[in-house]
Amino acid sequence: MGLPVQTARDLASQTVLGSAALQRESGEHPAELRNMVTSPGGTTAAGLASLENGGFRGIIADAVRAAFERGEDLAGGK
């Protein structure tokens, strides 16, 4: 999209930090916070739809499962 690498890193970092801080301070479930900031037909909705259509949820679940299983292997000396 043409952003300088450092700008992209800074934006990503601030987005994650801000989201985490908001969740901790509000105590709301992350899905509820997502719903609060997602306008129907808006940019967030478009981005989330793209992630869902690309199988993002399954990819994350597979990655967590693989890391967990490898941790189990390492803990067992395998």
mmCIF file with all atom_site columns, N, CA and C in Angstrom:
data_model
loop_
_atom_site.group_PDB
_atom_site.id
_atom_site.type_symbol
_atom_site.label_atom_id
_atom_site.label_alt_id
_atom_site.label_comp_id
_atom_site.label_asym_id
_atom_site.label_entity_id
_atom_site.label_seq_id
_atom_site.pdbx_PDB_ins_code
_atom_site.Cartn_x
_atom_site.Cartn_y
_atom_site.Cartn_z
_atom_site.occupancy
_atom_site.B_iso_or_equiv
_atom_site.pdbx_formal_charge
_atom_site.auth_seq_id
_atom_site.auth_comp_id
_atom_site.auth_asym_id
_atom_site.auth_atom_id
_atom_site.pdbx_PDB_model_num
ATOM 1   N N  . MET A 1 1  ? 0.819   -1.192  0.000  1.00 0.00 ? 1  MET A N  1
ATOM 2   C CA . MET A 1 1  ? 0.000   0.000   0.000  1.00 0.00 ? 1  MET A CA 1
ATOM 3   C C  . MET A 1 1  ? 0.863   1.257   0.000  1.00 0.00 ? 1  MET A C  1
ATOM 4   N N  . GLY A 1 2  ? 2.148   1.078   0.016  1.00 0.00 ? 2  GLY A N  1
ATOM 5   C CA . GLY A 1 2  ? 3.023   2.219   -0.108 1.00 0.00 ? 2  GLY A CA 1
ATOM 6   C C  . GLY A 1 2  ? 3.471   2.863   1.186  1.00 0.00 ? 2  GLY A C  1
ATOM 7   N N  . LEU A 1 3  ? 3.167   2.267   2.324  1.00 0.00 ? 3  LEU A N  1
ATOM 8   C CA . LEU A 1 3  ? 3.642   2.828   3.587  1.00 0.00 ? 3  LEU A CA 1
ATOM 9   C C  . LEU A 1 3  ? 5.103   2.466   3.805  1.00 0.00 ? 3  LEU A C  1
ATOM 10  N N  . PRO A 1 4  ? 5.878   3.381   4.351  1.00 0.00 ? 4  PRO A N  1
ATOM 11  C CA . PRO A 1 4  ? 7.238   3.011   4.730  1.00 0.00 ? 4  PRO A CA 1
ATOM 12  C C  . PRO A 1 4  ? 7.191   1.907   5.787  1.00 0.00 ? 4  PRO A C  1
ATOM 13  N N  . VAL A 1 5  ? 8.170   1.022   5.765  1.00 0.00 ? 5  VAL A N  1
ATOM 14  C CA . VAL A 1 5  ? 8.188   -0.128  6.671  1.00 0.00 ? 5  VAL A CA 1
ATOM 15  C C  . VAL A 1 5  ? 8.047   0.308   8.126  1.00 0.00 ? 5  VAL A C  1
ATOM 16  N N  . GLN A 1 6  ? 8.796   1.303   8.546  1.00 0.00 ? 6  GLN A N  1
ATOM 17  C CA . GLN A 1 6  ? 8.735   1.724   9.947  1.00 0.00 ? 6  GLN A CA 1
ATOM 18  C C  . GLN A 1 6  ? 7.363   2.280   10.312 1.00 0.00 ? 6  GLN A C  1
ATOM 19  N N  . THR A 1 7  ? 6.745   2.994   9.399  1.00 0.00 ? 7  THR A N  1
ATOM 20  C CA . THR A 1 7  ? 5.396   3.512   9.649  1.00 0.00 ? 7  THR A CA 1
ATOM 21  C C  . THR A 1 7  ? 4.411   2.360   9.806  1.00 0.00 ? 7  THR A C  1
ATOM 22  N N  . ALA A 1 8  ? 4.512   1.359   8.949  1.00 0.00 ? 8  ALA A N  1
ATOM 23  C CA . ALA A 1 8  ? 3.632   0.190   9.042  1.00 0.00 ? 8  ALA A CA 1
ATOM 24  C C  . ALA A 1 8  ? 3.831   -0.530  10.370 1.00 0.00 ? 8  ALA A C  1
ATOM 25  N N  . ARG A 1 9  ? 5.080   -0.682  10.788 1.00 0.00 ? 9  ARG A N  1
ATOM 26  C CA . ARG A 1 9  ? 5.363   -1.324  12.082 1.00 0.00 ? 9  ARG A CA 1
ATOM 27  C C  . ARG A 1 9  ? 4.769   -0.524  13.227 1.00 0.00 ? 9  ARG A C  1
ATOM 28  N N  . ASP A 1 10 ? 4.976   0.779   13.184 1.00 0.00 ? 10 ASP A N  1
ATOM 29  C CA . ASP A 1 10 ? 4.451   1.634   14.248 1.00 0.00 ? 10 ASP A CA 1
ATOM 30  C C  . ASP A 1 10 ? 2.927   1.572   14.315 1.00 0.00 ? 10 ASP A C  1
ATOM 31  N N  . LEU A 1 11 ? 2.275   1.628   13.159 1.00 0.00 ? 11 LEU A N  1
ATOM 32  C CA . LEU A 1 11 ? 0.814   1.550   13.126 1.00 0.00 ? 11 LEU A CA 1
ATOM 33  C C  . LEU A 1 11 ? 0.317   0.212   13.665 1.00 0.00 ? 11 LEU A C  1
ATOM 34  N N  . ALA A 1 12 ? 0.961   -0.870  13.261 1.00 0.00 ? 12 ALA A N  1
ATOM 35  C CA . ALA A 1 12 ? 0.561   -2.196  13.739 1.00 0.00 ? 12 ALA A CA 1
ATOM 36  C C  . ALA A 1 12 ? 0.756   -2.304  15.245 1.00 0.00 ? 12 ALA A C  1
ATOM 37  N N  . SER A 1 13 ? 1.893   -1.839  15.739 1.00 0.00 ? 13 SER A N  1
ATOM 38  C CA . SER A 1 13 ? 2.175   -1.904  17.176 1.00 0.00 ? 13 SER A CA 1
ATOM 39  C C  . SER A 1 13 ? 1.162   -1.100  17.974 1.00 0.00 ? 13 SER A C  1
ATOM 40  N N  . GLN A 1 14 ? 0.892   0.113   17.532 1.00 0.00 ? 14 GLN A N  1
ATOM 41  C CA . GLN A 1 14 ? -0.048  0.967   18.254 1.00 0.00 ? 14 GLN A CA 1
ATOM 42  C C  . GLN A 1 14 ? -1.465  0.408   18.212 1.00 0.00 ? 14 GLN A C  1
ATOM 43  N N  . THR A 1 15 ? -1.829  -0.221  17.106 1.00 0.00 ? 15 THR A N  1
ATOM 44  C CA . THR A 1 15 ? -3.154  -0.828  17.007 1.00 0.00 ? 15 THR A CA 1
ATOM 45  C C  . THR A 1 15 ? -3.303  -1.963  18.009 1.00 0.00 ? 15 THR A C  1
ATOM 46  N N  . VAL A 1 16 ? -2.299  -2.823  18.082 1.00 0.00 ? 16 VAL A N  1
ATOM 47  C CA . VAL A 1 16 ? -2.344  -3.951  19.020 1.00 0.00 ? 16 VAL A CA 1
ATOM 48  C C  . VAL A 1 16 ? -2.329  -3.447  20.461 1.00 0.00 ? 16 VAL A C  1
ATOM 49  N N  . LEU A 1 17 ? -1.434  -2.512  20.765 1.00 0.00 ? 17 LEU A N  1
ATOM 50  C CA . LEU A 1 17 ? -1.350  -1.976  22.126 1.00 0.00 ? 17 LEU A CA 1
ATOM 51  C C  . LEU A 1 17 ? -2.651  -1.286  22.532 1.00 0.00 ? 17 LEU A C  1
ATOM 52  N N  . GLY A 1 18 ? -3.198  -0.479  21.644 1.00 0.00 ? 18 GLY A N  1
ATOM 53  C CA . GLY A 1 18 ? -4.443  0.218   21.949 1.00 0.00 ? 18 GLY A CA 1
ATOM 54  C C  . GLY A 1 18 ? -5.608  -0.740  22.144 1.00 0.00 ? 18 GLY A C  1
ATOM 55  N N  . SER A 1 19 ? -5.678  -1.759  21.313 1.00 0.00 ? 19 SER A N  1
ATOM 56  C CA . SER A 1 19 ? -6.750  -2.753  21.430 1.00 0.00 ? 19 SER A CA 1
ATOM 57  C C  . SER A 1 19 ? -6.645  -3.517  22.740 1.00 0.00 ? 19 SER A C  1
ATOM 58  N N  . ALA A 1 20 ? -5.437  -3.925  23.093 1.00 0.00 ? 20 ALA A N  1
ATOM 59  C CA . ALA A 1 20 ? -5.231  -4.664  24.340 1.00 0.00 ? 20 ALA A CA 1
ATOM 60  C C  . ALA A 1 20 ? -5.563  -3.792  25.548 1.00 0.00 ? 20 ALA A C  1
ATOM 61  N N  . ALA A 1 21 ? -5.136  -2.542  25.520 1.00 0.00 ? 21 ALA A N  1
ATOM 62  C CA . ALA A 1 21 ? -5.419  -1.635  26.633 1.00 0.00 ? 21 ALA A CA 1
ATOM 63  C C  . ALA A 1 21 ? -6.922  -1.414  26.781 1.00 0.00 ? 21 ALA A C  1
ATOM 64  N N  . LEU A 1 22 ? -7.611  -1.217  25.664 1.00 0.00 ? 22 LEU A N  1
ATOM 65  C CA . LEU A 1 22 ? -9.057  -1.016  25.709 1.00 0.00 ? 22 LEU A CA 1
ATOM 66  C C  . LEU A 1 22 ? -9.760  -2.235  26.292 1.00 0.00 ? 22 LEU A C  1
ATOM 67  N N  . GLN A 1 23 ? -9.343  -3.423  25.894 1.00 0.00 ? 23 GLN A N  1
ATOM 68  C CA . GLN A 1 23 ? -9.972  -4.638  26.406 1.00 0.00 ? 23 GLN A CA 1
ATOM 69  C C  . GLN A 1 23 ? -9.731  -4.775  27.904 1.00 0.00 ? 23 GLN A C  1
ATOM 70  N N  . ARG A 1 24 ? -8.517  -4.540  28.340 1.00 0.00 ? 24 ARG A N  1
ATOM 71  C CA . ARG A 1 24 ? -8.201  -4.666  29.772 1.00 0.00 ? 24 ARG A CA 1
ATOM 72  C C  . ARG A 1 24 ? -8.972  -3.650  30.597 1.00 0.00 ? 24 ARG A C  1
ATOM 73  N N  . GLU A 1 25 ? -9.025  -2.418  30.123 1.00 0.00 ? 25 GLU A N  1
ATOM 74  C CA . GLU A 1 25 ? -9.684  -1.354  30.880 1.00 0.00 ? 25 GLU A CA 1
ATOM 75  C C  . GLU A 1 25 ? -11.201 -1.509  30.903 1.00 0.00 ? 25 GLU A C  1
ATOM 76  N N  . SER A 1 26 ? -11.765 -1.962  29.801 1.00 0.00 ? 26 SER A N  1
ATOM 77  C CA . SER A 1 26 ? -13.224 -2.065  29.711 1.00 0.00 ? 26 SER A CA 1
ATOM 78  C C  . SER A 1 26 ? -13.753 -3.358  30.313 1.00 0.00 ? 26 SER A C  1
ATOM 79  N N  . GLY A 1 27 ? -12.955 -4.411  30.250 1.00 0.00 ? 27 GLY A N  1
ATOM 80  C CA . GLY A 1 27 ? -13.417 -5.715  30.709 1.00 0.00 ? 27 GLY A CA 1
ATOM 81  C C  . GLY A 1 27 ? -14.376 -6.389  29.739 1.00 0.00 ? 27 GLY A C  1
ATOM 82  N N  . GLU A 1 28 ? -14.647 -5.743  28.624 1.00 0.00 ? 28 GLU A N  1
ATOM 83  C CA . GLU A 1 28 ? -15.551 -6.319  27.625 1.00 0.00 ? 28 GLU A CA 1
ATOM 84  C C  . GLU A 1 28 ? -14.883 -7.494  26.920 1.00 0.00 ? 28 GLU A C  1
ATOM 85  N N  . HIS A 1 29 ? -15.698 -8.426  26.456 1.00 0.00 ? 29 HIS A N  1
ATOM 86  C CA . HIS A 1 29 ? -15.189 -9.526  25.647 1.00 0.00 ? 29 HIS A CA 1
ATOM 87  C C  . HIS A 1 29 ? -14.659 -8.930  24.342 1.00 0.00 ? 29 HIS A C  1
ATOM 88  N N  . PRO A 1 30 ? -13.531 -9.442  23.833 1.00 0.00 ? 30 PRO A N  1
ATOM 89  C CA . PRO A 1 30 ? -12.981 -8.900  22.584 1.00 0.00 ? 30 PRO A CA 1
ATOM 90  C C  . PRO A 1 30 ? -13.987 -8.870  21.429 1.00 0.00 ? 30 PRO A C  1
ATOM 91  N N  . ALA A 1 31 ? -14.843 -9.874  21.342 1.00 0.00 ? 31 ALA A N  1
ATOM 92  C CA . ALA A 1 31 ? -15.840 -9.885  20.261 1.00 0.00 ? 31 ALA A CA 1
ATOM 93  C C  . ALA A 1 31 ? -16.810 -8.714  20.398 1.00 0.00 ? 31 ALA A C  1
ATOM 94  N N  . GLU A 1 32 ? -17.162 -8.364  21.623 1.00 0.00 ? 32 GLU A N  1
ATOM 95  C CA . GLU A 1 32 ? -18.060 -7.229  21.835 1.00 0.00 ? 32 GLU A CA 1
ATOM 96  C C  . GLU A 1 32 ? -17.379 -5.924  21.423 1.00 0.00 ? 32 GLU A C  1
ATOM 97  N N  . LEU A 1 33 ? -16.105 -5.784  21.761 1.00 0.00 ? 33 LEU A N  1
ATOM 98  C CA . LEU A 1 33 ? -15.364 -4.592  21.336 1.00 0.00 ? 33 LEU A CA 1
ATOM 99  C C  . LEU A 1 33 ? -15.290 -4.518  19.815 1.00 0.00 ? 33 LEU A C  1
ATOM 100 N N  . ARG A 1 34 ? -15.044 -5.660  19.189 1.00 0.00 ? 34 ARG A N  1
ATOM 101 C CA . ARG A 1 34 ? -15.007 -5.696  17.718 1.00 0.00 ? 34 ARG A CA 1
ATOM 102 C C  . ARG A 1 34 ? -16.345 -5.234  17.150 1.00 0.00 ? 34 ARG A C  1
ATOM 103 N N  . ASN A 1 35 ? -17.431 -5.740  17.713 1.00 0.00 ? 35 ASN A N  1
ATOM 104 C CA . ASN A 1 35 ? -18.756 -5.341  17.236 1.00 0.00 ? 35 ASN A CA 1
ATOM 105 C C  . ASN A 1 35 ? -18.993 -3.842  17.414 1.00 0.00 ? 35 ASN A C  1
ATOM 106 N N  . MET A 1 36 ? -18.456 -3.284  18.490 1.00 0.00 ? 36 MET A N  1
ATOM 107 C CA . MET A 1 36 ? -18.650 -1.862  18.773 1.00 0.00 ? 36 MET A CA 1
ATOM 108 C C  . MET A 1 36 ? -17.934 -0.967  17.759 1.00 0.00 ? 36 MET A C  1
ATOM 109 N N  . VAL A 1 37 ? -16.837 -1.442  17.196 1.00 0.00 ? 37 VAL A N  1
ATOM 110 C CA . VAL A 1 37 ? -16.064 -0.596  16.272 1.00 0.00 ? 37 VAL A CA 1
ATOM 111 C C  . VAL A 1 37 ? -16.266 -0.967  14.806 1.00 0.00 ? 37 VAL A C  1
ATOM 112 N N  . THR A 1 38 ? -17.089 -1.968  14.547 1.00 0.00 ? 38 THR A N  1
ATOM 113 C CA . THR A 1 38 ? -17.298 -2.424  13.171 1.00 0.00 ? 38 THR A CA 1
ATOM 114 C C  . THR A 1 38 ? -18.604 -1.872  12.623 1.00 0.00 ? 38 THR A C  1
ATOM 115 N N  . SER A 1 39 ? -18.486 -0.931  11.706 1.00 0.00 ? 39 SER A N  1
ATOM 116 C CA . SER A 1 39 ? -19.670 -0.373  11.043 1.00 0.00 ? 39 SER A CA 1
ATOM 117 C C  . SER A 1 39 ? -20.060 -1.283  9.884  1.00 0.00 ? 39 SER A C  1
ATOM 118 N N  . PRO A 1 40 ? -21.355 -1.588  9.744  1.00 0.00 ? 40 PRO A N  1
ATOM 119 C CA . PRO A 1 40 ? -21.774 -2.407  8.607  1.00 0.00 ? 40 PRO A CA 1
ATOM 120 C C  . PRO A 1 40 ? -21.314 -1.774  7.289  1.00 0.00 ? 40 PRO A C  1
ATOM 121 N N  . GLY A 1 41 ? -20.642 -2.554  6.476  1.00 0.00 ? 41 GLY A N  1
ATOM 122 C CA . GLY A 1 41 ? -20.162 -2.070  5.191  1.00 0.00 ? 41 GLY A CA 1
ATOM 123 C C  . GLY A 1 41 ? -18.932 -1.185  5.276  1.00 0.00 ? 41 GLY A C  1
ATOM 124 N N  . GLY A 1 42 ? -18.352 -1.055  6.475  1.00 0.00 ? 42 GLY A N  1
ATOM 125 C CA . GLY A 1 42 ? -17.193 -0.186  6.654  1.00 0.00 ? 42 GLY A CA 1
ATOM 126 C C  . GLY A 1 42 ? -15.868 -0.888  6.411  1.00 0.00 ? 42 GLY A C  1
ATOM 127 N N  . THR A 1 43 ? -14.801 -0.157  6.680  1.00 0.00 ? 43 THR A N  1
ATOM 128 C CA . THR A 1 43 ? -13.461 -0.674  6.413  1.00 0.00 ? 43 THR A CA 1
ATOM 129 C C  . THR A 1 43 ? -13.103 -1.851  7.312  1.00 0.00 ? 43 THR A C  1
ATOM 130 N N  . THR A 1 44 ? -13.473 -1.768  8.598  1.00 0.00 ? 44 THR A N  1
ATOM 131 C CA . THR A 1 44 ? -13.181 -2.879  9.508  1.00 0.00 ? 44 THR A CA 1
ATOM 132 C C  . THR A 1 44 ? -13.949 -4.119  9.085  1.00 0.00 ? 44 THR A C  1
ATOM 133 N N  . ALA A 1 45 ? -15.209 -3.949  8.719  1.00 0.00 ? 45 ALA A N  1
ATOM 134 C CA . ALA A 1 45 ? -16.020 -5.084  8.262  1.00 0.00 ? 45 ALA A CA 1
ATOM 135 C C  . ALA A 1 45 ? -15.399 -5.726  7.029  1.00 0.00 ? 45 ALA A C  1
ATOM 136 N N  . ALA A 1 46 ? -14.902 -4.907  6.109  1.00 0.00 ? 46 ALA A N  1
ATOM 137 C CA . ALA A 1 46 ? -14.279 -5.445  4.895  1.00 0.00 ? 46 ALA A CA 1
ATOM 138 C C  . ALA A 1 46 ? -13.012 -6.221  5.237  1.00 0.00 ? 46 ALA A C  1
ATOM 139 N N  . GLY A 1 47 ? -12.205 -5.678  6.127  1.00 0.00 ? 47 GLY A N  1
ATOM 140 C CA . GLY A 1 47 ? -10.982 -6.371  6.525  1.00 0.00 ? 47 GLY A CA 1
ATOM 141 C C  . GLY A 1 47 ? -11.269 -7.677  7.240  1.00 0.00 ? 47 GLY A C  1
ATOM 142 N N  . LEU A 1 48 ? -12.239 -7.655  8.150  1.00 0.00 ? 48 LEU A N  1
ATOM 143 C CA . LEU A 1 48 ? -12.599 -8.878  8.871  1.00 0.00 ? 48 LEU A CA 1
ATOM 144 C C  . LEU A 1 48 ? -13.170 -9.935  7.929  1.00 0.00 ? 48 LEU A C  1
ATOM 145 N N  . ALA A 1 49 ? -13.967 -9.515  6.969  1.00 0.00 ? 49 ALA A N  1
ATOM 146 C CA . ALA A 1 49 ? -14.524 -10.461 5.996  1.00 0.00 ? 49 ALA A CA 1
ATOM 147 C C  . ALA A 1 49 ? -13.410 -11.105 5.185  1.00 0.00 ? 49 ALA A C  1
ATOM 148 N N  . SER A 1 50 ? -12.424 -10.329 4.817  1.00 0.00 ? 50 SER A N  1
ATOM 149 C CA . SER A 1 50 ? -11.292 -10.874 4.066  1.00 0.00 ? 50 SER A CA 1
ATOM 150 C C  . SER A 1 50 ? -10.536 -11.908 4.889  1.00 0.00 ? 50 SER A C  1
ATOM 151 N N  . LEU A 1 51 ? -10.316 -11.610 6.168  1.00 0.00 ? 51 LEU A N  1
ATOM 152 C CA . LEU A 1 51 ? -9.639  -12.574 7.044  1.00 0.00 ? 51 LEU A CA 1
ATOM 153 C C  . LEU A 1 51 ? -10.448 -13.864 7.164  1.00 0.00 ? 51 LEU A C  1
ATOM 154 N N  . GLU A 1 52 ? -11.747 -13.734 7.387  1.00 0.00 ? 52 GLU A N  1
ATOM 155 C CA . GLU A 1 52 ? -12.606 -14.915 7.522  1.00 0.00 ? 52 GLU A CA 1
ATOM 156 C C  . GLU A 1 52 ? -12.637 -15.725 6.230  1.00 0.00 ? 52 GLU A C  1
ATOM 157 N N  . ASN A 1 53 ? -12.765 -15.046 5.100  1.00 0.00 ? 53 ASN A N  1
ATOM 158 C CA . ASN A 1 53 ? -12.804 -15.743 3.811  1.00 0.00 ? 53 ASN A CA 1
ATOM 159 C C  . ASN A 1 53 ? -11.494 -16.453 3.508  1.00 0.00 ? 53 ASN A C  1
ATOM 160 N N  . GLY A 1 54 ? -10.403 -15.945 4.042  1.00 0.00 ? 54 GLY A N  1
ATOM 161 C CA . GLY A 1 54 ? -9.093  -16.554 3.835  1.00 0.00 ? 54 GLY A CA 1
ATOM 162 C C  . GLY A 1 54 ? -8.766  -17.651 4.833  1.00 0.00 ? 54 GLY A C  1
ATOM 163 N N  . GLY A 1 55 ? -9.699  -17.943 5.741  1.00 0.00 ? 55 GLY A N  1
ATOM 164 C CA . GLY A 1 55 ? -9.478  -19.015 6.701  1.00 0.00 ? 55 GLY A CA 1
ATOM 165 C C  . GLY A 1 55 ? -8.607  -18.627 7.887  1.00 0.00 ? 55 GLY A C  1
ATOM 166 N N  . PHE A 1 56 ? -8.554  -17.349 8.209  1.00 0.00 ? 56 PHE A N  1
ATOM 167 C CA . PHE A 1 56 ? -7.681  -16.856 9.273  1.00 0.00 ? 56 PHE A CA 1
ATOM 168 C C  . PHE A 1 56 ? -7.906  -17.569 10.600 1.00 0.00 ? 56 PHE A C  1
ATOM 169 N N  . ARG A 1 57 ? -9.153  -17.751 10.981 1.00 0.00 ? 57 ARG A N  1
ATOM 170 C CA . ARG A 1 57 ? -9.471  -18.381 12.269 1.00 0.00 ? 57 ARG A CA 1
ATOM 171 C C  . ARG A 1 57 ? -8.875  -19.789 12.347 1.00 0.00 ? 57 ARG A C  1
ATOM 172 N N  . GLY A 1 58 ? -9.024  -20.554 11.274 1.00 0.00 ? 58 GLY A N  1
ATOM 173 C CA . GLY A 1 58 ? -8.472  -21.907 11.239 1.00 0.00 ? 58 GLY A CA 1
ATOM 174 C C  . GLY A 1 58 ? -6.956  -21.916 11.232 1.00 0.00 ? 58 GLY A C  1
ATOM 175 N N  . ILE A 1 59 ? -6.358  -20.967 10.532 1.00 0.00 ? 59 ILE A N  1
ATOM 176 C CA . ILE A 1 59 ? -4.897  -20.871 10.488 1.00 0.00 ? 59 ILE A CA 1
ATOM 177 C C  . ILE A 1 59 ? -4.349  -20.590 11.875 1.00 0.00 ? 59 ILE A C  1
ATOM 178 N N  . ILE A 1 60 ? -4.971  -19.670 12.600 1.00 0.00 ? 60 ILE A N  1
ATOM 179 C CA . ILE A 1 60 ? -4.525  -19.353 13.959 1.00 0.00 ? 60 ILE A CA 1
ATOM 180 C C  . ILE A 1 60 ? -4.704  -20.568 14.864 1.00 0.00 ? 60 ILE A C  1
ATOM 181 N N  . ALA A 1 61 ? -5.838  -21.241 14.765 1.00 0.00 ? 61 ALA A N  1
ATOM 182 C CA . ALA A 1 61 ? -6.070  -22.434 15.584 1.00 0.00 ? 61 ALA A CA 1
ATOM 183 C C  . ALA A 1 61 ? -5.034  -23.509 15.286 1.00 0.00 ? 61 ALA A C  1
ATOM 184 N N  . ASP A 1 62 ? -4.716  -23.716 14.018 1.00 0.00 ? 62 ASP A N  1
ATOM 185 C CA . ASP A 1 62 ? -3.702  -24.707 13.642 1.00 0.00 ? 62 ASP A CA 1
ATOM 186 C C  . ASP A 1 62 ? -2.333  -24.338 14.195 1.00 0.00 ? 62 ASP A C  1
ATOM 187 N N  . ALA A 1 63 ? -1.985  -23.054 14.144 1.00 0.00 ? 63 ALA A N  1
ATOM 188 C CA . ALA A 1 63 ? -0.686  -22.609 14.648 1.00 0.00 ? 63 ALA A CA 1
ATOM 189 C C  . ALA A 1 63 ? -0.581  -22.810 16.155 1.00 0.00 ? 63 ALA A C  1
ATOM 190 N N  . VAL A 1 64 ? -1.634  -22.476 16.880 1.00 0.00 ? 64 VAL A N  1
ATOM 191 C CA . VAL A 1 64 ? -1.630  -22.663 18.334 1.00 0.00 ? 64 VAL A CA 1
ATOM 192 C C  . VAL A 1 64 ? -1.536  -24.146 18.668 1.00 0.00 ? 64 VAL A C  1
ATOM 193 N N  . ARG A 1 65 ? -2.285  -24.961 17.943 1.00 0.00 ? 65 ARG A N  1
ATOM 194 C CA . ARG A 1 65 ? -2.250  -26.408 18.178 1.00 0.00 ? 65 ARG A CA 1
ATOM 195 C C  . ARG A 1 65 ? -0.860  -26.973 17.906 1.00 0.00 ? 65 ARG A C  1
ATOM 196 N N  . ALA A 1 66 ? -0.238  -26.568 16.809 1.00 0.00 ? 66 ALA A N  1
ATOM 197 C CA . ALA A 1 66 ? 1.099   -27.059 16.459 1.00 0.00 ? 66 ALA A CA 1
ATOM 198 C C  . ALA A 1 66 ? 2.120   -26.657 17.513 1.00 0.00 ? 66 ALA A C  1
ATOM 199 N N  . ALA A 1 67 ? 2.042   -25.418 17.987 1.00 0.00 ? 67 ALA A N  1
ATOM 200 C CA . ALA A 1 67 ? 2.981   -24.958 19.016 1.00 0.00 ? 67 ALA A CA 1
ATOM 201 C C  . ALA A 1 67 ? 2.765   -25.722 20.319 1.00 0.00 ? 67 ALA A C  1
ATOM 202 N N  . PHE A 1 68 ? 1.505   -25.940 20.687 1.00 0.00 ? 68 PHE A N  1
ATOM 203 C CA . PHE A 1 68 ? 1.201   -26.684 21.903 1.00 0.00 ? 68 PHE A CA 1
ATOM 204 C C  . PHE A 1 68 ? 1.738   -28.109 21.816 1.00 0.00 ? 68 PHE A C  1
ATOM 205 N N  . GLU A 1 69 ? 1.463   -28.765 20.690 1.00 0.00 ? 69 GLU A N  1
ATOM 206 C CA . GLU A 1 69 ? 1.917   -30.149 20.526 1.00 0.00 ? 69 GLU A CA 1
ATOM 207 C C  . GLU A 1 69 ? 3.435   -30.241 20.539 1.00 0.00 ? 69 GLU A C  1
ATOM 208 N N  . ARG A 1 70 ? 4.093   -29.277 19.919 1.00 0.00 ? 70 ARG A N  1
ATOM 209 C CA . ARG A 1 70 ? 5.560   -29.278 19.941 1.00 0.00 ? 70 ARG A CA 1
ATOM 210 C C  . ARG A 1 70 ? 6.067   -29.041 21.355 1.00 0.00 ? 70 ARG A C  1
ATOM 211 N N  . GLY A 1 71 ? 5.408   -28.185 22.099 1.00 0.00 ? 71 GLY A N  1
ATOM 212 C CA . GLY A 1 71 ? 5.772   -27.971 23.499 1.00 0.00 ? 71 GLY A CA 1
ATOM 213 C C  . GLY A 1 71 ? 5.627   -29.242 24.311 1.00 0.00 ? 71 GLY A C  1
ATOM 214 N N  . GLU A 1 72 ? 4.563   -29.972 24.056 1.00 0.00 ? 72 GLU A N  1
ATOM 215 C CA . GLU A 1 72 ? 4.371   -31.263 24.725 1.00 0.00 ? 72 GLU A CA 1
ATOM 216 C C  . GLU A 1 72 ? 5.506   -32.219 24.382 1.00 0.00 ? 72 GLU A C  1
ATOM 217 N N  . ASP A 1 73 ? 5.882   -32.263 23.104 1.00 0.00 ? 73 ASP A N  1
ATOM 218 C CA . ASP A 1 73 ? 6.991   -33.116 22.671 1.00 0.00 ? 73 ASP A CA 1
ATOM 219 C C  . ASP A 1 73 ? 8.278   -32.731 23.387 1.00 0.00 ? 73 ASP A C  1
ATOM 220 N N  . LEU A 1 74 ? 8.570   -31.450 23.423 1.00 0.00 ? 74 LEU A N  1
ATOM 221 C CA . LEU A 1 74 ? 9.807   -30.984 24.054 1.00 0.00 ? 74 LEU A CA 1
ATOM 222 C C  . LEU A 1 74 ? 9.807   -31.254 25.552 1.00 0.00 ? 74 LEU A C  1
ATOM 223 N N  . ALA A 1 75 ? 8.661   -31.084 26.187 1.00 0.00 ? 75 ALA A N  1
ATOM 224 C CA . ALA A 1 75 ? 8.568   -31.343 27.625 1.00 0.00 ? 75 ALA A CA 1
ATOM 225 C C  . ALA A 1 75 ? 8.775   -32.816 27.939 1.00 0.00 ? 75 ALA A C  1
ATOM 226 N N  . GLY A 1 76 ? 8.404   -33.664 26.988 1.00 0.00 ? 76 GLY A N  1
ATOM 227 C CA . GLY A 1 76 ? 8.572   -35.096 27.183 1.00 0.00 ? 76 GLY A CA 1
ATOM 228 C C  . GLY A 1 76 ? 9.925   -35.603 26.742 1.00 0.00 ? 76 GLY A C  1
ATOM 229 N N  . GLY A 1 77 ? 10.781  -34.710 26.277 1.00 0.00 ? 77 GLY A N  1
ATOM 230 C CA . GLY A 1 77 ? 12.117  -35.109 25.854 1.00 0.00 ? 77 GLY A CA 1
ATOM 231 C C  . GLY A 1 77 ? 12.175  -35.703 24.468 1.00 0.00 ? 77 GLY A C  1
ATOM 232 N N  . LYS A 1 78 ? 11.158  -35.492 23.670 1.00 0.00 ? 78 LYS A N  1
ATOM 233 C CA . LYS A 1 78 ? 11.122  -36.066 22.320 1.00 0.00 ? 78 LYS A CA 1
ATOM 234 C C  . LYS A 1 78 ? 11.856  -35.190 21.347 1.00 0.00 ? 78 LYS A C  1
#
